[in-house]
PDB file of C-alpha atoms in Angstrom:
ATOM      1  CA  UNK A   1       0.000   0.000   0.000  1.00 90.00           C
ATOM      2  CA  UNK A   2       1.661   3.554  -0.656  1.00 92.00           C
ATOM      3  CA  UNK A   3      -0.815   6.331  -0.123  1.00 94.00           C
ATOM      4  CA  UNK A   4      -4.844   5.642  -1.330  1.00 96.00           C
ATOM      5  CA  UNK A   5      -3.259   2.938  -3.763  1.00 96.00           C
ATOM      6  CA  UNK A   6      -2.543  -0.657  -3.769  1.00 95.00           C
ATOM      7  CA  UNK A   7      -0.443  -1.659  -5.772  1.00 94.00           C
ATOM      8  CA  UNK A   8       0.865  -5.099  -7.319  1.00 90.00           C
ATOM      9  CA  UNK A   9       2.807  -6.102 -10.236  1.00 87.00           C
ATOM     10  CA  UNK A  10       0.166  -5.828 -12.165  1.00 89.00           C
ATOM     11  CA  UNK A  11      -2.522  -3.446 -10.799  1.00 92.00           C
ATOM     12  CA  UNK A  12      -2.805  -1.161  -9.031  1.00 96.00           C
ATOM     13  CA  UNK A  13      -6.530  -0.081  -6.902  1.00 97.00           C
ATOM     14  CA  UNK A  14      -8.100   2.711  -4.808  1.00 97.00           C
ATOM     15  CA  UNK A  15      -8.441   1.044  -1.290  1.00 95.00           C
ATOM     16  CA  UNK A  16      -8.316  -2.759  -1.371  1.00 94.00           C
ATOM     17  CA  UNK A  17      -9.049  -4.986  -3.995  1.00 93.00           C
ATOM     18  CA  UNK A  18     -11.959  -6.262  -3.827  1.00 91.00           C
ATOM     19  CA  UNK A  19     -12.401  -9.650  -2.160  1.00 85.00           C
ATOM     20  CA  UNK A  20     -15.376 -11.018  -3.341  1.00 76.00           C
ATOM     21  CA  UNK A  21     -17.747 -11.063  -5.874  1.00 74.00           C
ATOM     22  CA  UNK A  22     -20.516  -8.840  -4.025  1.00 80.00           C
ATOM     23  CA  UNK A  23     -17.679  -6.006  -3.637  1.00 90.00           C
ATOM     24  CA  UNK A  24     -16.826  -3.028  -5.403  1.00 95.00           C
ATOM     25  CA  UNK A  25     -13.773  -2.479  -6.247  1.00 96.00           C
ATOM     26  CA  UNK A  26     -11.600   0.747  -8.533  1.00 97.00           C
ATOM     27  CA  UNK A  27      -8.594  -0.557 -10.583  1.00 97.00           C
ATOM     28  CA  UNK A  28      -6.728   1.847 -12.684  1.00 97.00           C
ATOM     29  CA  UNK A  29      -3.902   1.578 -15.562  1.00 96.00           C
ATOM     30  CA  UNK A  30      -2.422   3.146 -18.261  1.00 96.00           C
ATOM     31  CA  UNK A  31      -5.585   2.637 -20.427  1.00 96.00           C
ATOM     32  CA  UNK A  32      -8.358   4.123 -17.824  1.00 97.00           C
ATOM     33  CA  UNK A  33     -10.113   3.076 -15.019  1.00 97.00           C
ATOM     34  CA  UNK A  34     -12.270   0.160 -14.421  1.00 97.00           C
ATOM     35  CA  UNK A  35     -15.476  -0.565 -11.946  1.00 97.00           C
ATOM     36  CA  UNK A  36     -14.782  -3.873 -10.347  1.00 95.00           C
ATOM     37  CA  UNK A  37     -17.711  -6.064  -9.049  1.00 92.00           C
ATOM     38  CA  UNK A  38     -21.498  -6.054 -10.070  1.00 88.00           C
ATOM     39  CA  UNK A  39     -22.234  -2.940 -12.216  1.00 89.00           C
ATOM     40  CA  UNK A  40     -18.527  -3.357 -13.933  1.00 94.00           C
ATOM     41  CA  UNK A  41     -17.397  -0.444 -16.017  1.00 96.00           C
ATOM     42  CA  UNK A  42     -14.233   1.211 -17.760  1.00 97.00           C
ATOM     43  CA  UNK A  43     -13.687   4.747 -18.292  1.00 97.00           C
ATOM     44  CA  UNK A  44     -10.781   5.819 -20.582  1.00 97.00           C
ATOM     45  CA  UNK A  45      -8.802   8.236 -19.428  1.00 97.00           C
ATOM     46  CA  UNK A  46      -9.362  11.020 -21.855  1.00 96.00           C
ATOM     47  CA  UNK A  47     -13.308  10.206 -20.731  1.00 96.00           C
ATOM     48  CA  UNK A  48     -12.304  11.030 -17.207  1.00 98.00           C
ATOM     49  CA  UNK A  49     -12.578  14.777 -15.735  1.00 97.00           C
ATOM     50  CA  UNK A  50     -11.955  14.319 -12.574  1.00 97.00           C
ATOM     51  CA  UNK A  51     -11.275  12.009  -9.666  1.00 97.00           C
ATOM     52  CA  UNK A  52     -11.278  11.944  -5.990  1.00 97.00           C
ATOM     53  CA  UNK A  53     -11.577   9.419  -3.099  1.00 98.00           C
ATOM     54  CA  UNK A  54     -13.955  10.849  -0.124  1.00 97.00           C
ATOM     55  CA  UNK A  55     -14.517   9.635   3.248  1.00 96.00           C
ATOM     56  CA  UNK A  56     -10.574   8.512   4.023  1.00 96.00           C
ATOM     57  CA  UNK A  57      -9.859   7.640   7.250  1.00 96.00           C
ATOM     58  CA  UNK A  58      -7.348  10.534   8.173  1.00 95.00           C
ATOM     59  CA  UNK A  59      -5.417  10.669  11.504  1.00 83.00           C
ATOM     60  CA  UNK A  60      -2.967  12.372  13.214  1.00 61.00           C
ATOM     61  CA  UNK A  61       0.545  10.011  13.909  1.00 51.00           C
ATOM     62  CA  UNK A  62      -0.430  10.595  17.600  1.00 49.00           C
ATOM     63  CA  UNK A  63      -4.036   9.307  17.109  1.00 45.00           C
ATOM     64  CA  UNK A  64      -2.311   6.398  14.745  1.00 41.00           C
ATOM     65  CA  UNK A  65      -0.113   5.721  17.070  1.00 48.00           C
ATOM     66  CA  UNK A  66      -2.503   5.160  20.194  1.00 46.00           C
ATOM     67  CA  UNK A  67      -5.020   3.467  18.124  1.00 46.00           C
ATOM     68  CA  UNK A  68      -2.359   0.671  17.343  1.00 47.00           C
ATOM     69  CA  UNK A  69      -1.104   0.643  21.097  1.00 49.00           C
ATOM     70  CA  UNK A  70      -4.524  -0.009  22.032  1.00 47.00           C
ATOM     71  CA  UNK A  71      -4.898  -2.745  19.064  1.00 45.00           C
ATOM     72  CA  UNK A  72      -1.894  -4.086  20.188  1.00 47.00           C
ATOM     73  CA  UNK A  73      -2.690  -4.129  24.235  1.00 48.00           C
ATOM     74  CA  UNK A  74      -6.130  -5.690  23.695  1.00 41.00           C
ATOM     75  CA  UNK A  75      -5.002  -8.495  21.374  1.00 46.00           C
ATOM     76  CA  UNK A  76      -2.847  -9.460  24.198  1.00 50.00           C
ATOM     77  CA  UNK A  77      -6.006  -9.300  26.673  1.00 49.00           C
ATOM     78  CA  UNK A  78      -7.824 -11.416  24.270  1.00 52.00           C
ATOM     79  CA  UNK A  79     -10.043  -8.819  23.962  1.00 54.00           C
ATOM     80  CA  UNK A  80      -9.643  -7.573  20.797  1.00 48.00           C
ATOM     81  CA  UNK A  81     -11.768  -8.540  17.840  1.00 49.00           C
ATOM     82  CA  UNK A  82     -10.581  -7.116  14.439  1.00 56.00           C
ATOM     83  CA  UNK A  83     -12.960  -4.596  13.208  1.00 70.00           C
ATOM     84  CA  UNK A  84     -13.541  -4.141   9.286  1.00 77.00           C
ATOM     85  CA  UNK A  85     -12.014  -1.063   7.467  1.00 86.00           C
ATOM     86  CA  UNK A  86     -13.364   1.773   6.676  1.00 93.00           C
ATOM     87  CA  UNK A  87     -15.169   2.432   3.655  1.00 95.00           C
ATOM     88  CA  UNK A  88     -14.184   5.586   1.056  1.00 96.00           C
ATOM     89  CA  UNK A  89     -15.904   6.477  -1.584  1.00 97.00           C
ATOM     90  CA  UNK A  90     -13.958   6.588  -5.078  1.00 98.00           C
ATOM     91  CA  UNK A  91     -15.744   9.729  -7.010  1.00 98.00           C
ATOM     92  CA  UNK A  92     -14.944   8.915 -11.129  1.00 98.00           C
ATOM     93  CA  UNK A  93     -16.204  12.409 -13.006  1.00 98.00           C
ATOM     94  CA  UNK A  94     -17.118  12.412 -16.750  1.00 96.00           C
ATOM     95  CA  UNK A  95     -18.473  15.182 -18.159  1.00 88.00           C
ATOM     96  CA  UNK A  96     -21.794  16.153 -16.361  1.00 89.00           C
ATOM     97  CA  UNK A  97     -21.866  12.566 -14.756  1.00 95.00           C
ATOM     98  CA  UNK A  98     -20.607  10.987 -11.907  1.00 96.00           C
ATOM     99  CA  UNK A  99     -20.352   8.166 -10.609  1.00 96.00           C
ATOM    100  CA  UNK A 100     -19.534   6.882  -6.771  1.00 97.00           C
ATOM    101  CA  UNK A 101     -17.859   3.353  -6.170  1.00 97.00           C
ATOM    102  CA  UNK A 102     -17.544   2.655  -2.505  1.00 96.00           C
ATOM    103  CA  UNK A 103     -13.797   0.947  -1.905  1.00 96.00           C
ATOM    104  CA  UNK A 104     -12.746  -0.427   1.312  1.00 95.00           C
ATOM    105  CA  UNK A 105      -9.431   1.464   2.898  1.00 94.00           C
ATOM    106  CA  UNK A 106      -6.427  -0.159   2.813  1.00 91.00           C
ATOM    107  CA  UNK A 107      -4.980   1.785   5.925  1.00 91.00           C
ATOM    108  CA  UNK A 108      -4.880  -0.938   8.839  1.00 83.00           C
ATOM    109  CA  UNK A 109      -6.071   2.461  11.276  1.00 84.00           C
ATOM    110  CA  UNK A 110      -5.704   5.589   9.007  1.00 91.00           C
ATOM    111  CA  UNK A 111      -4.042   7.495   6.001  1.00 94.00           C
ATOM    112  CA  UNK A 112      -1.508  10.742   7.255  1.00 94.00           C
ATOM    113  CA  UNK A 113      -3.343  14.056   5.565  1.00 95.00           C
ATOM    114  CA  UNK A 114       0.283  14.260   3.293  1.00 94.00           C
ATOM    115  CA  UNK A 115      -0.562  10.882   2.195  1.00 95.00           C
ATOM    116  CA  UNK A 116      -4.392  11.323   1.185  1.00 96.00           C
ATOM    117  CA  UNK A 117      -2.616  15.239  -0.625  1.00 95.00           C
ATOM    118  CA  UNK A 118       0.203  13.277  -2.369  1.00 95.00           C
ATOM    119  CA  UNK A 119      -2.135  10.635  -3.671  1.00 96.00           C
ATOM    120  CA  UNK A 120      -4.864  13.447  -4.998  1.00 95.00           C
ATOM    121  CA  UNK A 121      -2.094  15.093  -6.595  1.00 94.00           C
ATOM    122  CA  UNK A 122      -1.191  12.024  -8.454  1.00 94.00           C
ATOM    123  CA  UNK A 123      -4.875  10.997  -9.474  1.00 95.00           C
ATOM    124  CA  UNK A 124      -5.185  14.457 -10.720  1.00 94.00           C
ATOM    125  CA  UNK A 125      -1.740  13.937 -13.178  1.00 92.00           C
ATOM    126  CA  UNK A 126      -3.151  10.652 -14.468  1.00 95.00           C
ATOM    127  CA  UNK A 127      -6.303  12.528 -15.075  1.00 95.00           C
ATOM    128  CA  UNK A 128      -4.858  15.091 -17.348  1.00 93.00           C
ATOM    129  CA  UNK A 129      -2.484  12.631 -18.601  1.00 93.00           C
ATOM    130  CA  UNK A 130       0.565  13.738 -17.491  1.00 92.00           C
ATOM    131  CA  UNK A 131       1.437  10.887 -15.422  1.00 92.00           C
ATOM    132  CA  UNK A 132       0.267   7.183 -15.801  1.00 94.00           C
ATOM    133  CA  UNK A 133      -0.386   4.462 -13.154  1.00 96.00           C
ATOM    134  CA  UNK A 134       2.475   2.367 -14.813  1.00 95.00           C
ATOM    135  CA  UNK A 135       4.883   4.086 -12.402  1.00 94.00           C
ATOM    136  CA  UNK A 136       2.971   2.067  -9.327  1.00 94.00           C
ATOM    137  CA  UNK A 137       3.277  -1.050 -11.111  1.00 95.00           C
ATOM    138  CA  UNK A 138       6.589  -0.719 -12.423  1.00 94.00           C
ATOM    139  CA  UNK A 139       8.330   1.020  -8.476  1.00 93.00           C
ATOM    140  CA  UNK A 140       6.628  -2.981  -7.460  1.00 93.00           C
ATOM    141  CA  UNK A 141       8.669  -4.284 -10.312  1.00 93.00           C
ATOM    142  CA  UNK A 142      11.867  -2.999  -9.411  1.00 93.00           C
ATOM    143  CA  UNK A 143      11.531  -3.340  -5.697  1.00 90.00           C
ATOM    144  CA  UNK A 144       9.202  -6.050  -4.814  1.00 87.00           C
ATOM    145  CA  UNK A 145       8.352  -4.364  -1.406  1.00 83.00           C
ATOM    146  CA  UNK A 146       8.270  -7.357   1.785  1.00 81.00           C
ATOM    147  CA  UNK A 147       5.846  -6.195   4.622  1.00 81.00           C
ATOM    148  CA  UNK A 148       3.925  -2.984   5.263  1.00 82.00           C
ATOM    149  CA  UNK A 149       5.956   0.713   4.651  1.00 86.00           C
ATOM    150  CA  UNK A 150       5.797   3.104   7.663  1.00 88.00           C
ATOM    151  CA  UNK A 151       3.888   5.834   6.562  1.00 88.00           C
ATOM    152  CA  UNK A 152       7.314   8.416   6.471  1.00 90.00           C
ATOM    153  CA  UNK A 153       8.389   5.636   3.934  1.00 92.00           C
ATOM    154  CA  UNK A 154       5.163   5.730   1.664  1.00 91.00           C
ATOM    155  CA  UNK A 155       5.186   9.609   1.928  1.00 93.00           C
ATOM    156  CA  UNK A 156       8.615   9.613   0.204  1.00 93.00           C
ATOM    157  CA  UNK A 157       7.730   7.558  -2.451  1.00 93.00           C
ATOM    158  CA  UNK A 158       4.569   9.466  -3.178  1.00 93.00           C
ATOM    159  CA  UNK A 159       6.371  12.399  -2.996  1.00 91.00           C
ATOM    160  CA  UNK A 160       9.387  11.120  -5.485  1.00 88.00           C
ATOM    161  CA  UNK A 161       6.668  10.544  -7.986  1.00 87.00           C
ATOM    162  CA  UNK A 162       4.799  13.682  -7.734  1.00 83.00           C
ATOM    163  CA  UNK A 163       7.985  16.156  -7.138  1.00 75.00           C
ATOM    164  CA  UNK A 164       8.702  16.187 -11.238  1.00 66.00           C
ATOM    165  CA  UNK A 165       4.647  16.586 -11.652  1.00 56.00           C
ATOM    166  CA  UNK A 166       4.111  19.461  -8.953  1.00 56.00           C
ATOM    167  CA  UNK A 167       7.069  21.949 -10.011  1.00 52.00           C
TER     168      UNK A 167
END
C-alpha cells in the first residue's frame, strides 16, 4: 500500500481490492479506469474529468499511534476482535456525470493528511495525462516491497513521484 493505492505487479486499486464477488472495487492503468464487481465499467482516461476518493480515514501520527497501542494491548487481553475497514468512496467524473464506487481502505487504522494530498495530486496527473499508473506497477517491479511501509516511507515515495509533476 503507498498512499490511497494498492499496488501489485500488475494493478494497481483505490483502497483494497476487492475480495469477493458482491464487492466493489476501482482498478486503474495506463488505459483508464475500471469498476470492479457487479455494475462493472471502464472509463478511458481522456473520458475522465476528474477524480477523488472521499470519506478517508485521516489521523494524526499521535491518534495512529494510540489506536495501534490499544490494538496491540487488547489483542494481548484477548479482547480484541478485528474490526472491518473503513469504507471511502472513489468519485470517477465524466463530463456532467458521476459516478460513486464505494472501496474499502487499505490503511490498517488511518491514512496521514500528506498521504491522502500526495495521492490526490497524483490521481489528478493521471487525469490530465501527465502521469500514468504504470509508475505504481513498475516502483513494485523494481523493488518487490516485503511487509507494510511506515507511513514516512510511503510519503517519500509518493512524494518522489509527484515532485517532477508538482514543479
Amino acid at each position: 500500500m503507498i498512499g490511497l493505492f494498492w499496488v501489485t505487479e500488475n494493478d494497481v486499486y483505490l483502497g483494497l481490492p476487492p475480495a469477493a464477488q458482491q464487492m466493489t472495487g476501482v482498478a486503474m492503468s495506463p488505459s483508464g479506469l475500471r469498476r470492479i464487481g457487479p455494475e462493472e465499467r471502464v472509463w478511458a482516461w481522456s473520458e475522465v474529468t476528474d477524480l477523488q476518493v472521499d470519506n478517508v480515514p485521516v489521523r494524526s501520527a499521535v491518534v495512529r499511534w494510540a489506536t495501534r497501542a490499544t490494538t496491540f494491548v487488547a489483542a494481548a487481553l484477548d479482547a480484541w476482535v478485528p474490526g472491518s475497514p473503513a469504507e471511502m468512496t472513489v468519485v470517477v467524473s465524466t463530463g456532467e456525470h458521476r459516478t460513486e464506487v464505494p472501496v474499502l481502505s487499505a490503511a490498517a487504522t488511518a491514512y496521514t493528511q500528506r498521504e491522502v494530498d500526495l495521492s490526490h495530486a497524483l490521481l489528478a496527473h493521471f487525469v490530465r495525462g501527465t502521469s500514468s499508473p504504470a509508475i505504481l506497477t513498475d516502483w513494485w517491479k523494481e523493488t518487490r516491497p516485503v511487509g507494510v511501509l511506515r507511513s514516512r516511507q510511503r510519503e517519500a515515495i509518493l512524494d518522489y513521484w509527484a515532485a517532477p509533476l508538482l514543479s
